[in-house]
XYZ file of C-alpha atoms in Angstrom:
459
model
C -1.089 44.734 -29.972
C 2.180 44.986 -31.876
C 5.459 43.750 -30.425
C 6.882 47.279 -30.149
C 3.691 48.634 -28.599
C 3.635 45.669 -26.225
C 7.147 46.496 -25.039
C 6.240 50.153 -24.526
C 2.883 49.476 -22.840
C 4.038 46.925 -20.306
C 4.817 48.405 -16.920
C 8.027 47.549 -15.104
C 6.331 45.160 -12.680
C 4.419 43.414 -15.464
C 7.516 43.092 -17.628
C 9.523 41.627 -14.759
C 6.766 39.133 -13.980
C 6.662 38.040 -17.616
C 10.459 37.761 -17.641
C 10.430 35.543 -14.545
C 7.833 33.253 -16.139
C 9.862 32.924 -19.329
C 13.136 32.365 -17.446
C 11.520 29.633 -15.346
C 10.116 28.008 -18.464
C 13.469 28.180 -20.266
C 15.206 26.675 -17.242
C 12.739 23.803 -16.947
C 12.744 23.110 -20.676
C 16.534 23.201 -20.810
C 16.707 20.849 -17.819
C 14.502 18.282 -19.551
C 16.396 18.545 -22.843
C 19.769 18.160 -21.137
C 18.505 15.309 -18.971
C 17.968 13.446 -22.219
C 21.140 14.613 -23.926
C 23.554 14.169 -20.995
C 21.967 10.915 -19.852
C 23.553 9.526 -22.990
C 26.943 10.759 -21.732
C 26.567 8.787 -18.514
C 25.438 5.696 -20.409
C 28.357 6.071 -22.844
C 30.729 6.075 -19.873
C 29.375 3.092 -17.934
C 26.981 1.060 -20.122
C 27.440 1.260 -23.896
C 30.987 -0.196 -24.038
C 29.602 -3.421 -22.536
C 26.187 -3.504 -24.225
C 26.982 -2.372 -27.767
C 30.749 -2.938 -28.016
C 31.264 -6.094 -25.982
C 34.227 -8.315 -26.786
C 36.623 -5.415 -27.223
C 39.475 -4.288 -24.989
C 37.949 -2.136 -22.224
C 39.406 1.198 -23.362
C 38.806 0.400 -27.050
C 35.135 -0.131 -26.193
C 35.108 3.186 -24.336
C 36.562 5.007 -27.344
C 33.963 3.363 -29.630
C 31.110 4.335 -27.286
C 32.378 7.909 -27.181
C 32.297 7.844 -30.982
C 28.519 7.370 -30.908
C 28.394 10.107 -28.263
C 30.184 12.463 -30.693
C 27.476 11.932 -33.331
C 25.101 14.069 -31.284
C 27.559 16.943 -31.268
C 28.126 16.649 -35.021
C 24.364 17.045 -35.501
C 23.956 20.023 -33.155
C 25.065 22.699 -35.671
C 22.598 21.230 -38.200
C 19.861 21.607 -35.592
C 20.987 25.173 -34.988
C 20.701 25.993 -38.697
C 17.300 24.336 -39.181
C 15.606 25.597 -36.042
C 17.459 28.908 -36.213
C 16.148 29.655 -39.724
C 12.520 29.052 -38.812
C 12.978 30.611 -35.367
C 14.202 33.833 -36.987
C 11.403 33.737 -39.552
C 8.402 32.352 -37.649
C 9.182 32.836 -33.969
C 11.068 31.308 -31.042
C 8.181 29.576 -29.266
C 7.095 27.154 -31.988
C 10.638 25.920 -32.551
C 11.067 25.227 -28.834
C 7.979 23.021 -28.843
C 9.160 21.032 -31.887
C 12.713 20.609 -30.550
C 11.403 19.209 -27.280
C 9.146 16.752 -29.119
C 12.034 15.454 -31.248
C 14.296 15.075 -28.213
C 11.685 13.250 -26.126
C 10.839 10.734 -28.834
C 14.509 10.055 -29.751
C 15.524 9.566 -26.120
C 12.642 7.201 -25.434
C 13.580 5.108 -28.473
C 17.207 4.850 -27.289
C 15.862 2.905 -24.320
C 14.440 0.350 -26.772
C 17.520 -0.243 -28.965
C 18.626 -3.916 -28.789
C 22.205 -4.630 -27.710
C 24.986 -6.329 -29.675
C 23.952 -9.775 -28.425
C 20.577 -9.393 -30.199
C 21.118 -7.034 -33.121
C 24.864 -7.268 -33.657
C 26.325 -4.065 -35.121
C 22.852 -2.769 -36.062
C 22.243 -1.860 -32.437
C 25.142 0.591 -32.575
C 23.887 1.936 -35.926
C 20.430 2.634 -34.479
C 22.091 4.243 -31.476
C 23.997 6.645 -33.729
C 20.869 7.558 -35.738
C 18.890 8.376 -32.596
C 21.869 10.261 -31.169
C 21.871 12.408 -34.312
C 18.205 13.284 -33.719
C 19.083 14.160 -30.117
C 21.788 16.461 -31.421
C 19.463 18.166 -33.900
C 16.907 18.724 -31.133
C 19.302 20.181 -28.577
C 20.889 22.257 -31.362
C 17.552 23.965 -31.826
C 16.553 24.000 -28.164
C 19.417 25.995 -26.719
C 19.156 28.984 -29.040
C 15.430 29.370 -28.586
C 15.517 28.998 -24.813
C 18.444 31.410 -24.450
C 16.840 34.035 -26.673
C 13.472 33.814 -24.950
C 15.146 34.495 -21.601
C 17.453 37.162 -23.042
C 14.840 39.034 -25.084
C 12.330 39.198 -22.241
C 14.895 40.649 -19.814
C 15.950 44.177 -18.926
C 19.302 45.547 -20.017
C 21.821 44.938 -17.234
C 20.221 41.626 -16.251
C 20.634 39.661 -19.465
C 23.602 37.590 -18.306
C 21.684 36.578 -15.180
C 18.541 35.695 -17.170
C 20.313 33.704 -19.880
C 22.422 31.837 -17.315
C 19.309 29.916 -16.224
C 19.272 28.225 -19.631
C 22.832 27.017 -19.104
C 21.935 26.068 -15.530
C 19.592 23.551 -17.111
C 22.629 21.518 -18.210
C 23.923 20.659 -14.713
C 20.358 20.292 -13.446
C 19.627 17.808 -16.220
C 22.916 16.077 -15.453
C 21.940 15.765 -11.778
C 18.544 14.322 -12.662
C 19.937 11.904 -15.230
C 22.851 10.776 -13.083
C 20.639 10.204 -10.038
C 18.183 8.125 -12.030
C 20.943 6.146 -13.752
C 22.782 5.807 -10.442
C 19.689 4.364 -8.761
C 19.377 1.654 -11.404
C 23.124 0.972 -11.366
C 22.580 -0.487 -7.868
C 21.056 -3.510 -9.587
C 23.262 -6.572 -10.111
C 25.465 -6.078 -13.181
C 23.592 -8.543 -15.381
C 20.218 -6.908 -14.664
C 21.561 -3.369 -15.000
C 23.144 -4.114 -18.371
C 20.149 -6.143 -19.564
C 17.347 -3.688 -18.760
C 18.113 -1.356 -15.843
C 19.951 1.282 -17.907
C 16.999 1.510 -20.276
C 14.475 2.793 -17.730
C 15.978 6.312 -17.402
C 15.646 6.743 -21.178
C 12.060 5.467 -21.186
C 11.219 8.030 -18.495
C 11.978 10.715 -21.092
C 8.458 10.229 -22.412
C 7.023 11.327 -19.061
C 9.279 14.382 -18.949
C 8.232 15.208 -22.512
C 4.625 15.600 -21.364
C 5.658 17.948 -18.526
C 7.859 20.025 -20.799
C 5.232 20.389 -23.522
C 2.662 21.571 -20.981
C 5.039 24.318 -19.782
C 6.215 25.364 -23.250
C 2.695 25.878 -24.572
C 2.040 28.539 -21.906
C 4.986 30.797 -22.771
C 4.480 34.004 -24.799
C 6.519 34.879 -27.890
C 9.516 37.206 -27.555
C 8.287 40.838 -27.843
C 11.652 41.954 -29.267
C 11.382 39.377 -32.039
C 7.769 40.345 -32.756
C 8.714 44.027 -32.896
C 11.649 43.321 -35.226
C 9.496 41.318 -37.646
C 6.849 44.049 -37.672
C 9.504 46.692 -38.295
C 10.937 44.658 -41.173
C 7.461 44.171 -42.653
C 6.652 47.881 -42.356
C 9.923 48.831 -44.046
C 9.246 46.432 -46.931
C 5.709 47.775 -47.392
C 7.032 51.344 -47.380
C 9.669 50.433 -49.962
C 7.030 48.791 -52.139
C 4.823 51.913 -51.977
C 7.788 54.080 -52.967
C 8.594 51.767 -55.853
C 5.007 51.889 -57.061
C 4.971 55.691 -56.817
C 8.142 55.816 -58.921
C 6.687 53.379 -61.414
C 9.179 50.602 -60.618
C 6.566 47.985 -59.784
C 5.804 46.271 -56.492
C 7.918 43.211 -57.172
C 11.329 44.858 -57.207
C 11.753 45.390 -53.470
C 14.762 43.535 -52.083
C 13.788 41.100 -49.392
C 15.661 40.473 -46.181
C 18.409 37.894 -46.686
C 17.956 34.487 -45.103
C 19.173 34.379 -41.482
C 22.040 32.019 -42.315
C 23.194 34.368 -45.100
C 23.124 37.297 -42.670
C 25.299 35.339 -40.252
C 27.761 34.144 -42.901
C 28.243 37.693 -44.150
C 30.123 38.236 -40.884
C 32.129 34.994 -40.608
C 34.620 36.542 -38.188
C 31.931 36.866 -35.502
C 30.826 33.274 -35.972
C 34.361 31.822 -35.980
C 35.572 33.848 -33.007
C 32.442 32.980 -31.013
C 32.905 29.284 -31.782
C 36.561 29.210 -30.728
C 35.926 31.350 -27.660
C 33.376 28.870 -26.309
C 35.033 25.599 -27.345
C 37.165 24.962 -24.237
C 34.243 25.499 -21.886
C 32.397 22.628 -23.567
C 35.495 20.454 -23.725
C 36.051 20.751 -19.979
C 32.353 20.196 -19.280
C 32.158 16.957 -21.224
C 35.440 15.616 -19.809
C 33.954 15.971 -16.336
C 30.754 14.167 -17.376
C 32.386 11.301 -19.291
C 36.130 10.642 -19.096
C 36.468 11.688 -15.460
C 33.684 9.304 -14.436
C 35.240 6.460 -16.433
C 38.704 7.254 -15.059
C 37.577 7.270 -11.414
C 35.796 3.923 -11.850
C 38.846 2.447 -13.634
C 40.983 3.348 -10.612
C 38.846 1.096 -8.416
C 36.103 3.423 -7.173
C 32.550 2.112 -6.867
C 30.544 2.919 -10.012
C 27.379 3.967 -8.189
C 29.368 6.024 -5.682
C 31.123 7.910 -8.497
C 27.824 8.631 -10.245
C 26.292 9.961 -7.035
C 29.402 12.034 -6.320
C 29.107 13.611 -9.756
C 25.380 14.238 -9.278
C 25.937 15.918 -5.900
C 28.713 18.080 -7.325
C 26.516 19.044 -10.291
C 23.789 20.126 -7.875
C 26.232 22.481 -6.135
C 27.415 23.874 -9.462
C 23.960 25.111 -10.506
C 24.256 28.087 -8.170
C 27.654 28.956 -9.629
C 26.281 29.024 -13.187
C 23.787 31.681 -12.130
C 26.414 33.540 -10.078
C 28.695 33.606 -13.124
C 25.921 35.101 -15.249
C 25.127 37.672 -12.578
C 28.772 38.639 -12.157
C 29.110 39.092 -15.917
C 26.333 41.703 -15.820
C 28.562 43.777 -13.549
C 32.103 43.273 -14.855
C 31.510 41.925 -18.371
C 31.261 38.502 -19.990
C 34.909 38.259 -21.037
C 36.650 38.740 -17.649
C 34.463 36.109 -15.972
C 34.970 33.543 -18.729
C 38.740 34.073 -18.914
C 39.064 33.860 -15.126
C 37.193 30.547 -15.092
C 39.401 29.037 -17.802
C 42.626 30.095 -16.079
C 41.490 28.598 -12.770
C 40.486 25.339 -14.438
C 43.865 24.933 -16.123
C 45.557 25.387 -12.740
C 43.193 22.834 -11.206
C 43.602 20.020 -13.774
C 46.538 18.210 -12.114
C 45.082 18.100 -8.584
C 41.694 17.122 -10.026
C 43.032 13.908 -11.566
C 44.950 13.149 -8.376
C 41.716 13.352 -6.399
C 39.831 11.257 -8.971
C 42.411 8.464 -8.671
C 42.169 8.344 -4.860
C 39.531 5.551 -4.800
C 37.858 7.613 -2.041
C 34.294 8.695 -2.848
C 34.492 11.796 -0.669
C 37.680 12.983 -2.392
C 36.154 12.146 -5.762
C 33.166 14.316 -4.840
C 35.567 17.149 -3.950
C 37.287 16.703 -7.327
C 33.989 16.968 -9.190
C 32.641 19.793 -6.996
C 35.632 22.100 -7.407
C 35.902 21.354 -11.116
C 32.224 21.992 -11.758
C 32.153 25.152 -9.643
C 35.050 26.631 -11.606
C 33.568 25.520 -14.907
C 30.105 26.825 -14.025
C 31.473 30.286 -13.373
C 32.688 30.532 -16.971
C 29.646 28.651 -18.309
C 27.162 31.103 -16.768
C 27.964 34.098 -19.004
C 28.352 31.997 -22.152
C 24.694 32.062 -23.222
C 24.554 35.857 -23.158
C 28.073 36.214 -24.587
C 27.159 34.216 -27.697
C 23.604 35.510 -28.204
C 24.474 39.187 -27.871
C 26.825 39.036 -30.864
C 23.965 38.878 -33.411
C 21.042 41.033 -34.596
C 17.410 40.134 -33.881
C 16.453 38.759 -37.307
C 19.440 36.389 -37.373
C 20.033 35.941 -33.638
C 18.462 32.480 -33.325
C 20.521 31.206 -36.272
C 23.741 32.995 -35.308
C 23.625 32.168 -31.613
C 22.604 28.556 -32.237
C 25.229 27.988 -34.908
C 28.034 29.683 -32.955
C 27.156 27.844 -29.762
C 26.688 24.458 -31.405
C 29.876 24.711 -33.469
C 31.648 25.453 -30.197
C 30.130 22.315 -28.665
C 31.138 20.264 -31.700
C 34.704 21.556 -31.645
C 35.100 21.495 -27.879
C 32.917 18.637 -26.700
C 31.934 16.406 -29.593
C 35.254 14.686 -30.093
C 36.994 15.516 -26.813
C 35.936 12.388 -24.841
C 37.161 10.095 -27.625
C 40.378 12.073 -28.142
C 41.116 12.209 -24.426
C 40.408 8.484 -23.982
C 42.692 7.693 -26.946
C 45.462 9.952 -25.594
C 45.123 8.306 -22.195
C 45.284 4.813 -23.718
C 48.238 5.601 -26.019
C 50.239 7.249 -23.230
C 50.084 4.138 -21.061
C 47.216 5.590 -19.011
C 49.113 8.739 -18.049
C 46.875 11.728 -17.210
C 49.729 14.166 -17.871
C 49.070 14.028 -21.619
C 45.372 14.627 -20.999
C 46.173 17.692 -18.889
C 48.337 19.174 -21.647
C 45.623 18.636 -24.241
C 42.921 20.309 -22.119
C 45.234 23.168 -21.118
C 46.075 23.881 -24.757
C 42.399 23.923 -25.672
C 41.742 26.397 -22.849
C 44.524 28.752 -23.956
C 43.098 28.833 -27.499
C 39.680 29.842 -26.138
C 41.196 32.526 -23.919
C 42.900 34.077 -26.961
C 39.642 34.210 -28.930
C 37.638 35.572 -26.007
C 40.154 38.429 -25.905
C 39.752 38.956 -29.665
C 35.924 39.023 -29.442
C 34.114 42.232 -28.567
C 32.533 42.635 -25.137
C 28.763 42.363 -25.796
C 27.361 43.255 -22.363
C 25.979 46.640 -23.431
C 24.853 45.749 -26.969
C 21.374 46.900 -28.012
C 19.266 43.765 -28.465
C 16.571 45.621 -30.396
C 18.955 46.169 -33.300
C 17.453 44.199 -36.190
C 20.816 43.452 -37.769
C 24.280 43.499 -36.177
């Protein structure tokens, strides 16, 4: 049965059941991928400065560790281009399986990299290489998972459906932080020698679970219909050319997905800048804020558990943000979340410096709830800007460039600003507020995509 016929033949109940299955699969797959990817963030905050950059000043080691962290974000747009091209040509499902395999293997190998005491600087080099593979994998994962959820959903529920993919990020963060937190209870020498490695080695187990789920998911019917439509149009054009005596080989073929996206650079650039601050704020919460709270005297394990508990609460708000955006639009929800976060920055750092685990939990919880509200609509906001035959490439590239710009270098920049200012959070607040204002401007300049027709082949 063709993709278009499949869409038309499926009853409402059957289509909704299929959508729920795909959404659940996308959520679980995203959770596993982000467990691996964000586990590195936690390790970069509390482990890598001491294991791979020992002998340096504390904050210099932190900045160096965040540099390896940034390598994953640099690689994410490359992953978006590679997986996006084949995802727009061959299908979403196959790319999701490959991206998960790459992520699982890279994360497992990170747990085996020898520290500076054994391998010297080569340990850090291997860390960067594996981080790049993590970035390529998650760069391909997000677009496929978001589009599978989006393209299986009814109009008017796309923000809600796609938000489950982004909900995988805090869920993965909870899982990774809890596992890392459990091993951080070990004595320091044991934790730094081998304890931190176990959470990465567990990635291999999660890989098996994720692959089992991914193999059971059906291909996007909208994508299948679009490819069949494109093929039918090409065959018709070839028949017309033959009838006119022009030959069958003169029919113009569809441009490569990346070319289609780059023909409309304004959409790509505006999407990237609109989403950048959301990622910057997210990664500051996961990295710098954890490091800062511990540096103020709070117990390391307590801070990690506080962040995990707050991340658990935030999952609901990601989905609520996506649902709200289906009613009022993506742009109002995202702008509202950014404005609230800017207002909250000063009290957040005051709570983080309290050396009180309960107040630190409150700091994380409020910050993540506000952030999650703007993060929920982001998957739909980005994906709906592009046509079906270039949507994987366009959405992946726009989203991953936003992560690179907003999150890739932010932990290192913020840590450097904090160090250079004499450990004054005021400079950090100004930097994050400025980033947020830039994103608000570009959200306003970007069209509201809530009612776009997803079955449009090109946009």
